[in-house]
Structure formats: C-alpha cells, structure tokens
Amino acid sequence: MTRWLEKVRRRPAPAILAAYAFVTLVMTYPLGLRLGTHLFSSTNDFWIYPWNNWWVGKALTQGYDVYFTPYLFYPQGAMLVWHGFSWFNTLMWLPIQLLLGDLAAHNITILLTYVVAGYTAYLLAYEVTGSRPAAFLAGLVYAFYPHRYGHRGQLKLLSNQWTPLVGFFLIRLTRGGRAREGVGLGVALALCGLCGWHQLFLAGLWGGTWLIHSLAAERQLWTKQTMRGLMLGVLVCTVVLAPLLTPMIRQLVRDRGVGLEPSSESGEKQTDLLAFFLPPADHVLFRSEAIGRVYEEHVHFGGAPAAIGWASLVLTGLAVLRQRKAARPWALAALGLALLALGSRLQVNGRVRPIPMPYTLLSRTFVGTFIRNPNRFNIVLALPISVLVALGWQVARVGRARLVRAAPWSTVAMSVLILFEYCTVPVPTAQEPASPFYRQLQEESGDFAVADFPIDLGRDKHYLYTQTLHERPMVGGHISRPPVDAHAFIDEVPLLTAGREGPPDEGELDDVSRQLAPLAAADVRYVMIHKDRAKRSSVKAWRRWFPFRPAYEDDRIIAYRSTPQAGRDFGFIGLLDDGVGIVSGNVEPDQAVAGARVTAELTWGSDDAPKQDWRGEITLLKEGGRIADAVHFEPFEGWETSAWGPNALARRTVTLHLDPAMPGGRYDVAVGLDGGTADPVVIDSLDVEGIGRALEELKVDRRVTLPLGRDLLFLGYAVEQQSDALVVTWHWQALREMTTSYKLFLHLYDDEDGSLVSQVDVVPGNWSYPTNLWGFNEIVSDRVTLPVAEIPPGTYQMAVGAYDAETGRRLRVPEVDGWTVIDHAVVLDTVTVP
C-alpha cells in the first residue's frame, strides 16, 4: 500500500483521472449501463446534440456546407450560423462512433466532460494551493457542481471543462510566465470556444476580471513576457476559431446585426436567492412531491439547480476568513457572478423585490443578448467556488492535526459529504425513440421529406433525434436562432398549419387530397403522427381526418402517405358512376325520433378522373327499396367533381331532417349520384321511432308535431279544466342542442275580437330546466297553469308558442293545413269557460 501511494505521489495524473472516472460513473448512474440504448436527459434540449453530431458528420462526408442544412425547415432549408453546436464534443464523437455506434459515442462524450472538468479544476486548484487533497476536492466541486450537473444532456452548457485551464495559464502568465503559457492560454480559450460560444464568452468574462485584479494587486509580477504571452494567447485562439467565426461575422455584416438583437421574450430565467442554499429539487433524499412543490411555488429561478452545498459554503467561508489574500480574487469573482445570476430584480422565496441588481446594466446590451438568461452565470460561478473550497480545505487540514494524521481518509470523507449534497442518482435517462419505420424510410428509394405532427418548439427538438435515425429532410425543425422565414412553408400550407395549431375541427380541410397536394408537390412523402408526443384526443382527431389506411403504425407513430391511391391506401364500399365512389359512410345517431335531425358522414373518392360535375343524393329506403325521403347536395362545396382527378378524397357531412310524420321502423341510408345509373350504396341503417310510439306512454289528448323554428318540435298536449284554471300538460322535443333559452307561452284569446285575455310565459321545469340544457332529440314534458277565474264566461282560443328570452323574438311556425297560426302562435283548441 505504501509503495503504491508513493507511485501515486510521483505520478498522480492516472490515479486522479481514474478517481474522477469512477465518481462520474457513480454520479451518473445508470447511464453507464445504458450507453447504447438511452440518452442522458435533463431539459428537452438533450435531443439537439446527437443531431448536431449527425449533421456535422454528414456535412463532412457528403460535401455539405456545415452552416447550411437542407434537412430542416424543408424545402427552403436553414442557416446554422447561430445554431448551438458543441464542436469539440462532435469532433470527439466522430472517431468514437465508428467503434461503438452513434448513441454510445454521444453518451461517452458527455461522461468525459465530467472527468476532464474534474481534472482541469484539480490542476488549477493545485496551482493555487499546492495541495493535492485540496485540489482533488476542488475537482469534485467543479465537475459535479449542481448547476453544471443539472445540464446533464445540454452539452453546450455542460461543456465548461476547459475553463479551469484558462485560469491555470492566466495565473502562470501573470506571475512571470513564458511564451508556452501564452500558447496554453490560447489553446484553452479555443477549446472553450469549440465546446460552445457561451463557454468562450464566460471564460473570457472571468479571465478579464482576473486580469483586472492582477493588474491592481500584483502588477509588479508582470513582465514583457506576460504581455507577449497574453497577445500570443489571443492570437492562437483567434487562428484556431477563425474558420468557425468568419461565417458568423459575415452573417452579422450582411444582416446588420439581425439575429443578435435583444430578446423580446417577457421575463428572464433568473436565480432565486434561496436556490443557492437549498438542495437540488431532485436530490436523492429529497426527491418528493413536497420538495417539488417548494421549488415550483417558491424557488422560481428558472433552469438547472443553483445550490452551492453547505459543505462547500463552510469551506468557502473558512477560506475567506483564514486566507484572505489568496481567497480575495476568487471571493470577489464568486460574489460578482452570483449577483449577476440573480437577474435584473432580486427574487427571494419566489417574490420579485423592487431592488435593482447589477444584471440590469447588462440586460439590454450585447452581453445580455448573448447570454440570454442570467442564471447561466451559475455555469462559471462553479470555478471560483471550487478554488475557494480547495483553499478552505487546505486551512482545515493545516489547522487540525487530526485531519493531517487522518489523511487521505479525511479527504475521502469530505469528498463523500460534498458528493452526497450534489447527488441526484438515479439520473434521468430517456430511451432511444426507435421505430422500424425509420429504417424503412432510410432504405426507401428516391429523394423525399417527411412532416412530423404535432409541430411545435418542444417536440421539434425530439424530431431532430428521430431524423438521425431516418435521415430524411423534415418540414419542421429546431435551431438555436431560427431565421424569420423558417416556417414559411408551414405557414403557406393549411394542413401544416393545423399540424402546428391542432387537428382541424370537423368540417375543416375536408377536401383531403387537395390539402395533401402541396405536400406531394414538394416531395413530402409522409405525414407522421407521433403518438408518444401528442395527446390521445389529438391522435384520435388526426385518425379521423385521414380517411385512408396508414402506410405504417406502431406504438410510437402513425405514418400516412401524401399521395393516397385507390386500391393501395383506400378502397370503396361502393363505386357509382364516372369513377366516383363512396369510401366510407355512417349515420349519427343510428336511432332517432321522427322530426329529429341526423347527420350522415361521407367520404367520397375517385379511382379515375370524373368527367362531369355530379350532385350527391341521400335516400332513406323502407322495406322493398321504397324511397321514404331524399336529400340532394354537392359532394364537396366549392370543389366540383370534374376537378377532382384520380385518387381524390373528400369528406362531407350532410344533415337530414326527418319528417315528423314519417312512420317508425328501420330504414336503409343509401348514397348515390343524382342522375347516375349506378345503384345507390347503402352506408348505414337508421332506426326511427315514430312520434306516436314515443308519445304512447305520455299523457296526450291531442298530437300536434309542429316545428317551431329549427330548434323545437311541439308534440302534443292534454288539458285539465278546473274551476279557476286550465292545467295543460304539454310535450316538446329538442331538434338539436341549443345555446338559446326559450320561453314557452300559453295564451288565451277572445273568440270574438281576438283580444288576449290570459297568458302564462315560462321557462320549462318551473324555471329550472331551460331549453339550452336540453339534449339532442330529448322529449321534455311539463305542466303549466293558465288562470281563468277573472275571465267572463264564454268561448276562447288557446294558443301556444315560444320566443327568445333575451330578444323577445318568437320562433317561426310554418303554415300547415288544419292549424291556425296567429302571430307565430299555434291555435290548439277552443275552450269554453263556464
């Protein structure tokens, strides 16, 4: 054991790296066991980075411009100048994926960021403290700092593993370093830029503050070589990054800054002050609904956790108190970054206080525009905190003889305590959304694109990953800063707009093949409904909209062709004339009372181009084929059949008004062409209950069955004459669901001069059951009392009607033989008052 420790002291790097690798596997459990099947998930952005790898690999191997892709926002494509690439991780991924596959290689690049981050922070802390145990703790704090740890799958923000090297070489340069430190600084800055422009920006921001401190506090250590080294570092960084920066500068010049204008989004993702002191919401011991509610209701800091950890805070305080000179620049940097992370206004316990914070000065500048969200300053806050932890641990070990004697076990114990505070295992992972259809798309011949439904920002990130599996262009997509015309094609095509805003309502976009035509013309071969990304009701609505068989379906997706063909994608329940036929049809409801309304839902199709304009005909057939009723209509209003062409599909809903006097029984519902020679096609059957049967059990002295307007049917009534009143039991039927509350009235007119002598106007159900609550076809019986005590003896006419309770407008009553109508009131009977 002693000999092994001596070897570690002489050559510590392998052991330190192995230790960080082991801790990484523990802290990211169970990802190490799922490298080839799952993605390391955090926010929805984790889908983006495998696509970045895939696209860069395709661009390099197939000669595409890496800053322009025809695979997103098809057919116009999109510029990727401002897209959030992580070039270093992609370059690491390229050789690894040749050996282990795309997904495993992607996960390994993520795991390596933790190992490298720990080691570079170790190098920086060792440069500051000269203590390997203290430096090891610093590496753990930096690699698994909760804010960094929380960006598990978001490589652009996770990949700050090279920022400590910037500090390492800056310290050496400002304290008498030579040219090689300048080269090292340039390489470190370039690596930050290759990991993400945010990392370069934050590293440069921190480096600038360090230089200011160094000039103010240790100017005497600077030499000419320091200045030369700094200039050399800038030069090396610029040369390395020039191929990536040049297109961005050109774009800025050409567009006059468009793309970097201040964000117009309301609100900002800031850090709640409490978030620095509370454990991560998904901590291994605090992962509960109670902690989740605290974060949701109070600690609204918007983003990954900002916890510093109490062990780290104690060691930081110890460093500030006992090593003031060494800790001062790191403490000032930590304080400044924490203040910036708080955002424009101080937020405590979920409440924004009217206290302006330093970020207010930056929010509308280039800094605020580029950084976007102030909570991202937590990314670089980990650097000064980790160094302060190292300084604090150095103080603790030197000042406590027992800790010195217990080394390295005391360092192991402190490491476990820090990692425990940061631990959120098991970390979330997402299974690769594979489908056999993606392989089918990849192997299918021809150049074509696909449309993924539903279309929106969050789901479009998911579709980026599925594109790496099927490798076909898609009409949607996601890039960090999309061009203004990115959704031009989606906006132009109503069906794609519906894919973004929600499935069409019934009766909308029912000229199905005509709506699909723009997709087919643009070589968008398939529309894929992602069942695992849409609400069940939306999936059901899309199934209804596509009136033909899907080309493919599994647990994840439903794929429909944009060029449905008769025989392949749909058939006919009956062919009529001139290539026109019925694909499907049904009647709702399949049982109704005479006088009600029913709807026939029809899907028309063609297997050849119709040569003339046809009208449809729906007939109700009684036994023996006798026509009981018929309705004529356009198969699709505004789209004549002569313009259909072959393989047309159109849906039409037709309302049938059943004759109140029609006898009950079963009827066949048949559809044909008006003037056609082919026999009509029976699409459904309808059971009709005659009014007589419906009223058999009701108290009805006289049956009427007269419609009032389009909403009500007056079925009949019975009269009970009392000495001082007429008690009328009347029966009504709702011809449809109503939004209007109607008042029903019973009037008594003088038989000689027609004057109104008595009346009662009511809302049904003793004012408790208005007509706007009635269901379709519902029969409602009610009793009303018409007073006659004050009326002179004589003969009177009793009339009934209905009117809008708000406007007073009466419902129209048709002129029907055998009935007298007075001012839209039906005279029911003559009543004698003794």
Short mmCIF file of N, CA and C in Angstrom, two decimals, residues 603-745:
data_model
loop_
_atom_site.label_atom_id
_atom_site.label_comp_id
_atom_site.label_asym_id
_atom_site.label_seq_id
_atom_site.Cartn_x
_atom_site.Cartn_y
_atom_site.Cartn_z
N THR A 603 -67.34 9.91 -46.91
CA THR A 603 -66.04 10.13 -47.54
C THR A 603 -66.15 9.69 -48.99
N TRP A 604 -65.99 10.67 -49.88
CA TRP A 604 -66.04 10.40 -51.30
C TRP A 604 -64.63 10.11 -51.83
N GLY A 605 -64.56 9.36 -52.90
CA GLY A 605 -63.28 9.09 -53.53
C GLY A 605 -63.45 8.87 -55.01
N SER A 606 -62.31 8.83 -55.69
CA SER A 606 -62.35 8.55 -57.13
C SER A 606 -61.20 7.62 -57.47
N ASP A 607 -61.47 6.68 -58.36
CA ASP A 607 -60.38 5.83 -58.85
C ASP A 607 -59.97 6.23 -60.26
N ASP A 608 -60.69 7.17 -60.82
CA ASP A 608 -60.36 7.75 -62.12
C ASP A 608 -60.83 9.20 -62.11
N ALA A 609 -60.38 9.99 -63.05
CA ALA A 609 -60.76 11.40 -63.09
C ALA A 609 -62.20 11.55 -63.57
N PRO A 610 -63.13 12.04 -62.72
CA PRO A 610 -64.51 12.26 -63.16
C PRO A 610 -64.56 13.29 -64.29
N LYS A 611 -65.46 13.06 -65.23
CA LYS A 611 -65.53 13.94 -66.41
C LYS A 611 -66.62 15.00 -66.28
N GLN A 612 -67.53 14.85 -65.34
CA GLN A 612 -68.59 15.84 -65.21
C GLN A 612 -68.84 16.16 -63.74
N ASP A 613 -69.61 17.22 -63.53
CA ASP A 613 -69.93 17.65 -62.18
C ASP A 613 -71.20 16.92 -61.72
N TRP A 614 -71.07 16.25 -60.59
CA TRP A 614 -72.17 15.46 -60.07
C TRP A 614 -72.70 16.06 -58.77
N ARG A 615 -73.97 15.77 -58.52
CA ARG A 615 -74.56 16.08 -57.22
C ARG A 615 -74.86 14.76 -56.52
N GLY A 616 -74.71 14.78 -55.19
CA GLY A 616 -74.99 13.58 -54.42
C GLY A 616 -76.45 13.51 -54.02
N GLU A 617 -76.86 12.32 -53.66
CA GLU A 617 -78.24 12.09 -53.24
C GLU A 617 -78.24 11.07 -52.11
N ILE A 618 -78.86 11.44 -50.98
CA ILE A 618 -79.04 10.50 -49.88
C ILE A 618 -80.52 10.15 -49.82
N THR A 619 -80.79 8.88 -49.77
CA THR A 619 -82.18 8.42 -49.72
C THR A 619 -82.37 7.51 -48.51
N LEU A 620 -83.57 7.60 -47.93
CA LEU A 620 -83.97 6.68 -46.87
C LEU A 620 -84.88 5.64 -47.51
N LEU A 621 -84.47 4.38 -47.43
CA LEU A 621 -85.18 3.30 -48.12
C LEU A 621 -85.92 2.45 -47.09
N LYS A 622 -87.22 2.28 -47.33
CA LYS A 622 -88.03 1.40 -46.50
C LYS A 622 -87.95 -0.01 -47.07
N GLU A 623 -88.60 -0.97 -46.44
CA GLU A 623 -88.59 -2.34 -46.94
C GLU A 623 -89.01 -2.38 -48.41
N GLY A 624 -88.29 -3.19 -49.16
CA GLY A 624 -88.61 -3.33 -50.57
C GLY A 624 -87.96 -2.26 -51.43
N GLY A 625 -87.09 -1.41 -50.84
CA GLY A 625 -86.40 -0.39 -51.62
C GLY A 625 -87.21 0.85 -51.88
N ARG A 626 -88.38 1.00 -51.23
CA ARG A 626 -89.22 2.18 -51.45
C ARG A 626 -88.55 3.40 -50.82
N ILE A 627 -88.48 4.48 -51.58
CA ILE A 627 -87.84 5.70 -51.10
C ILE A 627 -88.79 6.44 -50.18
N ALA A 628 -88.36 6.61 -48.92
CA ALA A 628 -89.18 7.32 -47.94
C ALA A 628 -88.82 8.80 -47.86
N ASP A 629 -87.59 9.15 -48.21
CA ASP A 629 -87.16 10.54 -48.17
C ASP A 629 -85.89 10.64 -48.99
N ALA A 630 -85.55 11.85 -49.46
CA ALA A 630 -84.34 12.04 -50.27
C ALA A 630 -83.81 13.45 -50.06
N VAL A 631 -82.49 13.59 -50.07
CA VAL A 631 -81.81 14.87 -49.93
C VAL A 631 -80.74 14.96 -51.00
N HIS A 632 -80.66 16.12 -51.67
CA HIS A 632 -79.64 16.34 -52.70
C HIS A 632 -78.62 17.36 -52.21
N PHE A 633 -77.37 17.19 -52.60
CA PHE A 633 -76.30 18.06 -52.08
C PHE A 633 -75.07 17.95 -52.99
N GLU A 634 -74.13 18.90 -52.81
CA GLU A 634 -72.85 18.84 -53.51
C GLU A 634 -71.92 17.89 -52.75
N PRO A 635 -71.23 16.98 -53.44
CA PRO A 635 -70.30 16.09 -52.73
C PRO A 635 -69.28 16.86 -51.90
N PHE A 636 -68.78 17.99 -52.45
CA PHE A 636 -67.95 18.89 -51.65
C PHE A 636 -68.15 20.30 -52.20
N GLU A 637 -68.69 21.17 -51.36
CA GLU A 637 -68.99 22.52 -51.82
C GLU A 637 -67.71 23.27 -52.18
N GLY A 638 -67.70 23.83 -53.39
CA GLY A 638 -66.54 24.60 -53.85
C GLY A 638 -65.49 23.78 -54.55
N TRP A 639 -65.75 22.49 -54.72
CA TRP A 639 -64.77 21.63 -55.42
C TRP A 639 -65.57 20.65 -56.26
N GLU A 640 -65.84 21.04 -57.51
CA GLU A 640 -66.66 20.23 -58.39
C GLU A 640 -65.94 18.91 -58.71
N THR A 641 -66.72 17.89 -58.91
CA THR A 641 -66.15 16.57 -59.15
C THR A 641 -65.31 16.52 -60.43
N SER A 642 -65.63 17.39 -61.41
CA SER A 642 -64.83 17.38 -62.65
C SER A 642 -63.41 17.85 -62.42
N ALA A 643 -63.14 18.50 -61.26
CA ALA A 643 -61.79 18.97 -60.94
C ALA A 643 -61.06 18.03 -60.00
N TRP A 644 -61.67 16.91 -59.66
CA TRP A 644 -61.05 16.02 -58.68
C TRP A 644 -59.79 15.34 -59.19
N GLY A 645 -59.85 14.76 -60.34
CA GLY A 645 -58.76 13.93 -60.81
C GLY A 645 -58.84 12.55 -60.16
N PRO A 646 -57.91 11.67 -60.53
CA PRO A 646 -57.91 10.33 -59.92
C PRO A 646 -57.43 10.38 -58.48
N ASN A 647 -57.81 9.38 -57.69
CA ASN A 647 -57.36 9.21 -56.30
C ASN A 647 -57.74 10.40 -55.41
N ALA A 648 -58.85 11.04 -55.72
CA ALA A 648 -59.32 12.15 -54.90
C ALA A 648 -60.01 11.60 -53.65
N LEU A 649 -59.94 12.39 -52.58
CA LEU A 649 -60.64 12.06 -51.34
C LEU A 649 -61.24 13.34 -50.77
N ALA A 650 -62.51 13.27 -50.41
CA ALA A 650 -63.18 14.43 -49.81
C ALA A 650 -64.22 13.93 -48.83
N ARG A 651 -64.34 14.66 -47.73
CA ARG A 651 -65.28 14.28 -46.69
C ARG A 651 -66.40 15.31 -46.66
N ARG A 652 -67.61 14.85 -46.43
CA ARG A 652 -68.76 15.76 -46.40
C ARG A 652 -69.74 15.26 -45.34
N THR A 653 -70.22 16.19 -44.54
CA THR A 653 -71.25 15.89 -43.55
C THR A 653 -72.56 16.52 -44.01
N VAL A 654 -73.59 15.69 -44.10
CA VAL A 654 -74.90 16.14 -44.58
C VAL A 654 -75.92 15.94 -43.46
N THR A 655 -76.72 16.97 -43.22
CA THR A 655 -77.76 16.90 -42.19
C THR A 655 -79.09 16.50 -42.81
N LEU A 656 -79.73 15.50 -42.22
CA LEU A 656 -81.04 15.02 -42.68
C LEU A 656 -82.09 15.44 -41.66
N HIS A 657 -83.13 16.11 -42.13
CA HIS A 657 -84.26 16.48 -41.29
C HIS A 657 -85.35 15.43 -41.49
N LEU A 658 -85.57 14.62 -40.47
CA LEU A 658 -86.58 13.57 -40.59
C LEU A 658 -87.97 14.18 -40.52
N ASP A 659 -88.82 13.70 -41.37
CA ASP A 659 -90.21 14.17 -41.40
C ASP A 659 -90.90 13.78 -40.09
N PRO A 660 -91.47 14.75 -39.38
CA PRO A 660 -92.14 14.40 -38.11
C PRO A 660 -93.26 13.37 -38.29
N ALA A 661 -93.82 13.32 -39.47
CA ALA A 661 -94.95 12.41 -39.69
C ALA A 661 -94.53 11.05 -40.21
N MET A 662 -93.22 10.84 -40.42
CA MET A 662 -92.81 9.57 -41.01
C MET A 662 -93.04 8.43 -40.03
N PRO A 663 -93.44 7.30 -40.52
CA PRO A 663 -93.71 6.16 -39.64
C PRO A 663 -92.41 5.60 -39.06
N GLY A 664 -92.54 4.97 -37.92
CA GLY A 664 -91.37 4.37 -37.30
C GLY A 664 -90.93 3.11 -38.04
N GLY A 665 -89.72 2.67 -37.74
CA GLY A 665 -89.19 1.47 -38.36
C GLY A 665 -87.73 1.64 -38.72
N ARG A 666 -87.16 0.60 -39.35
CA ARG A 666 -85.75 0.64 -39.77
C ARG A 666 -85.69 1.06 -41.23
N TYR A 667 -84.76 2.00 -41.50
CA TYR A 667 -84.55 2.50 -42.85
C TYR A 667 -83.09 2.28 -43.24
N ASP A 668 -82.87 1.92 -44.48
CA ASP A 668 -81.52 1.89 -45.04
C ASP A 668 -81.18 3.28 -45.55
N VAL A 669 -79.96 3.74 -45.22
CA VAL A 669 -79.49 5.03 -45.70
C VAL A 669 -78.55 4.76 -46.88
N ALA A 670 -78.94 5.24 -48.05
CA ALA A 670 -78.19 4.96 -49.27
C ALA A 670 -77.71 6.26 -49.90
N VAL A 671 -76.53 6.19 -50.53
CA VAL A 671 -75.94 7.36 -51.18
C VAL A 671 -75.70 7.03 -52.64
N GLY A 672 -76.10 7.95 -53.49
CA GLY A 672 -75.87 7.78 -54.92
C GLY A 672 -75.58 9.11 -55.58
N LEU A 673 -75.56 9.11 -56.88
CA LEU A 673 -75.36 10.34 -57.66
C LEU A 673 -76.67 10.71 -58.31
N ASP A 674 -77.03 11.97 -58.17
CA ASP A 674 -78.27 12.46 -58.77
C ASP A 674 -78.16 12.36 -60.30
N GLY A 675 -79.00 11.54 -60.89
CA GLY A 675 -78.95 11.34 -62.33
C GLY A 675 -78.01 10.24 -62.77
N GLY A 676 -77.37 9.56 -61.83
CA GLY A 676 -76.46 8.48 -62.18
C GLY A 676 -77.20 7.20 -62.48
N THR A 677 -76.48 6.28 -63.10
CA THR A 677 -77.09 5.00 -63.47
C THR A 677 -76.81 3.89 -62.46
N ALA A 678 -75.76 4.07 -61.67
CA ALA A 678 -75.39 3.04 -60.71
C ALA A 678 -76.36 3.05 -59.54
N ASP A 679 -76.57 1.87 -58.97
CA ASP A 679 -77.44 1.76 -57.81
C ASP A 679 -76.81 2.49 -56.62
N PRO A 680 -77.62 3.17 -55.80
CA PRO A 680 -77.08 3.82 -54.60
C PRO A 680 -76.41 2.80 -53.68
N VAL A 681 -75.46 3.29 -52.90
CA VAL A 681 -74.70 2.45 -51.98
C VAL A 681 -75.27 2.62 -50.58
N VAL A 682 -75.69 1.51 -49.98
CA VAL A 682 -76.19 1.57 -48.61
C VAL A 682 -75.00 1.74 -47.66
N ILE A 683 -74.99 2.83 -46.88
CA ILE A 683 -73.87 3.10 -45.98
C ILE A 683 -74.18 2.78 -44.53
N ASP A 684 -75.48 2.74 -44.18
CA ASP A 684 -75.82 2.52 -42.77
C ASP A 684 -77.32 2.28 -42.69
N SER A 685 -77.78 1.99 -41.50
CA SER A 685 -79.22 1.85 -41.27
C SER A 685 -79.61 2.79 -40.14
N LEU A 686 -80.89 3.14 -40.11
CA LEU A 686 -81.39 4.11 -39.14
C LEU A 686 -82.71 3.60 -38.58
N ASP A 687 -82.75 3.51 -37.25
CA ASP A 687 -84.00 3.12 -36.59
C ASP A 687 -84.74 4.39 -36.19
N VAL A 688 -85.95 4.56 -36.74
CA VAL A 688 -86.75 5.74 -36.48
C VAL A 688 -87.91 5.35 -35.58
N GLU A 689 -88.05 6.10 -34.50
CA GLU A 689 -89.17 5.90 -33.60
C GLU A 689 -90.24 6.93 -33.94
N GLY A 690 -91.39 6.46 -34.40
CA GLY A 690 -92.46 7.37 -34.76
C GLY A 690 -92.94 8.16 -33.55
N ILE A 691 -93.44 9.34 -33.82
CA ILE A 691 -93.92 10.18 -32.73
C ILE A 691 -95.02 9.47 -31.95
N GLY A 692 -95.86 8.75 -32.65
CA GLY A 692 -96.96 8.05 -31.99
C GLY A 692 -96.46 7.10 -30.93
N ARG A 693 -95.46 6.34 -31.27
CA ARG A 693 -94.92 5.39 -30.30
C ARG A 693 -94.23 6.11 -29.15
N ALA A 694 -93.54 7.21 -29.50
CA ALA A 694 -92.83 7.94 -28.44
C ALA A 694 -93.80 8.55 -27.44
N LEU A 695 -95.03 8.87 -27.91
CA LEU A 695 -95.99 9.53 -27.03
C LEU A 695 -96.99 8.58 -26.40
N GLU A 696 -96.85 7.29 -26.67
CA GLU A 696 -97.84 6.34 -26.18
C GLU A 696 -97.96 6.37 -24.67
N GLU A 697 -96.81 6.51 -23.98
CA GLU A 697 -96.84 6.47 -22.53
C GLU A 697 -97.02 7.86 -21.93
N LEU A 698 -97.07 8.87 -22.77
CA LEU A 698 -97.25 10.23 -22.25
C LEU A 698 -98.74 10.57 -22.24
N LYS A 699 -99.10 11.52 -21.42
CA LYS A 699 -100.48 11.97 -21.35
C LYS A 699 -100.73 12.96 -22.47
N VAL A 700 -101.31 12.48 -23.56
CA VAL A 700 -101.53 13.30 -24.75
C VAL A 700 -102.98 13.12 -25.20
N ASP A 701 -103.74 14.21 -25.14
CA ASP A 701 -105.11 14.18 -25.67
C ASP A 701 -105.10 14.47 -27.16
N ARG A 702 -104.17 15.31 -27.56
CA ARG A 702 -104.12 15.67 -28.97
C ARG A 702 -102.66 15.76 -29.42
N ARG A 703 -102.34 15.10 -30.51
CA ARG A 703 -100.99 15.13 -31.05
C ARG A 703 -100.89 16.24 -32.09
N VAL A 704 -99.77 16.95 -32.06
CA VAL A 704 -99.61 18.12 -32.92
C VAL A 704 -98.45 17.95 -33.89
N THR A 705 -97.24 17.71 -33.37
CA THR A 705 -95.99 17.57 -34.15
C THR A 705 -95.78 18.71 -35.13
N LEU A 706 -95.73 19.92 -34.59
CA LEU A 706 -95.43 21.10 -35.39
C LEU A 706 -94.07 21.67 -34.98
N PRO A 707 -93.17 21.95 -35.94
CA PRO A 707 -91.87 22.55 -35.60
C PRO A 707 -92.02 24.04 -35.31
N LEU A 708 -91.28 24.52 -34.34
CA LEU A 708 -91.16 25.94 -34.06
C LEU A 708 -89.71 26.33 -34.32
N GLY A 709 -89.50 27.06 -35.39
CA GLY A 709 -88.15 27.37 -35.79
C GLY A 709 -87.39 26.10 -36.16
N ARG A 710 -86.07 26.13 -35.95
CA ARG A 710 -85.23 24.97 -36.25
C ARG A 710 -84.86 24.20 -35.00
N ASP A 711 -85.38 24.65 -33.84
CA ASP A 711 -84.90 24.09 -32.60
C ASP A 711 -85.92 23.21 -31.88
N LEU A 712 -87.20 23.55 -31.97
CA LEU A 712 -88.20 22.88 -31.14
C LEU A 712 -89.27 22.22 -31.99
N LEU A 713 -89.79 21.12 -31.45
CA LEU A 713 -90.93 20.44 -32.06
C LEU A 713 -91.99 20.30 -30.97
N PHE A 714 -93.19 20.88 -31.24
CA PHE A 714 -94.29 20.75 -30.28
C PHE A 714 -95.04 19.47 -30.62
N LEU A 715 -95.02 18.51 -29.66
CA LEU A 715 -95.53 17.17 -29.95
C LEU A 715 -97.04 17.04 -29.68
N GLY A 716 -97.48 17.62 -28.57
CA GLY A 716 -98.90 17.47 -28.24
C GLY A 716 -99.17 17.92 -26.82
N TYR A 717 -100.42 17.73 -26.38
CA TYR A 717 -100.80 18.27 -25.08
C TYR A 717 -102.04 17.55 -24.57
N ALA A 718 -102.34 17.80 -23.29
CA ALA A 718 -103.59 17.37 -22.65
C ALA A 718 -104.05 18.50 -21.75
N VAL A 719 -105.40 18.69 -21.68
CA VAL A 719 -105.96 19.80 -20.91
C VAL A 719 -106.83 19.26 -19.78
N GLU A 720 -106.61 19.80 -18.60
CA GLU A 720 -107.46 19.50 -17.45
C GLU A 720 -108.11 20.81 -17.02
N GLN A 721 -109.45 20.89 -17.20
CA GLN A 721 -110.14 22.15 -16.91
C GLN A 721 -110.64 22.15 -15.47
N GLN A 722 -110.18 23.16 -14.74
CA GLN A 722 -110.62 23.34 -13.35
C GLN A 722 -111.48 24.59 -13.28
N SER A 723 -112.05 24.84 -12.10
CA SER A 723 -112.98 25.96 -11.96
C SER A 723 -112.30 27.31 -12.17
N ASP A 724 -111.05 27.42 -11.78
CA ASP A 724 -110.37 28.71 -11.87
C ASP A 724 -109.14 28.70 -12.76
N ALA A 725 -108.88 27.56 -13.43
CA ALA A 725 -107.66 27.49 -14.24
C ALA A 725 -107.75 26.36 -15.25
N LEU A 726 -106.91 26.49 -16.28
CA LEU A 726 -106.68 25.39 -17.22
C LEU A 726 -105.29 24.84 -16.95
N VAL A 727 -105.21 23.57 -16.59
CA VAL A 727 -103.91 22.92 -16.35
C VAL A 727 -103.56 22.14 -17.61
N VAL A 728 -102.49 22.57 -18.28
CA VAL A 728 -102.08 21.98 -19.55
C VAL A 728 -100.79 21.20 -19.36
N THR A 729 -100.80 19.95 -19.76
CA THR A 729 -99.58 19.15 -19.82
C THR A 729 -99.13 19.11 -21.28
N TRP A 730 -97.97 19.68 -21.54
CA TRP A 730 -97.51 19.73 -22.94
C TRP A 730 -96.18 19.04 -23.09
N HIS A 731 -95.89 18.65 -24.32
CA HIS A 731 -94.71 17.83 -24.61
C HIS A 731 -93.93 18.46 -25.77
N TRP A 732 -92.62 18.64 -25.54
CA TRP A 732 -91.74 19.27 -26.52
C TRP A 732 -90.55 18.35 -26.83
N GLN A 733 -90.00 18.56 -27.99
CA GLN A 733 -88.80 17.80 -28.36
C GLN A 733 -87.73 18.76 -28.90
N ALA A 734 -86.47 18.52 -28.48
CA ALA A 734 -85.35 19.32 -28.98
C ALA A 734 -84.87 18.74 -30.31
N LEU A 735 -84.94 19.55 -31.37
CA LEU A 735 -84.47 19.08 -32.67
C LEU A 735 -82.95 19.14 -32.79
N ARG A 736 -82.33 19.86 -31.88
CA ARG A 736 -80.86 19.93 -31.83
C ARG A 736 -80.47 20.51 -30.47
N GLU A 737 -79.19 20.43 -30.15
CA GLU A 737 -78.72 21.08 -28.93
C GLU A 737 -78.76 22.59 -29.14
N MET A 738 -79.25 23.31 -28.15
CA MET A 738 -79.49 24.75 -28.30
C MET A 738 -78.58 25.55 -27.37
N THR A 739 -78.24 26.72 -27.81
CA THR A 739 -77.49 27.67 -26.98
C THR A 739 -78.40 28.77 -26.45
N THR A 740 -79.65 28.77 -26.88
CA THR A 740 -80.61 29.82 -26.51
C THR A 740 -81.61 29.26 -25.52
N SER A 741 -81.94 30.07 -24.52
CA SER A 741 -83.01 29.72 -23.59
C SER A 741 -84.31 30.34 -24.11
N TYR A 742 -85.25 29.47 -24.47
CA TYR A 742 -86.53 29.95 -25.00
C TYR A 742 -87.59 29.91 -23.89
N LYS A 743 -88.45 30.92 -23.91
CA LYS A 743 -89.63 30.88 -23.06
C LYS A 743 -90.79 30.28 -23.85
N LEU A 744 -91.54 29.41 -23.21
CA LEU A 744 -92.71 28.80 -23.83
C LEU A 744 -93.95 29.51 -23.28
N PHE A 745 -94.90 29.77 -24.16
CA PHE A 745 -96.06 30.52 -23.68
C PHE A 745 -97.36 29.82 -24.08
#
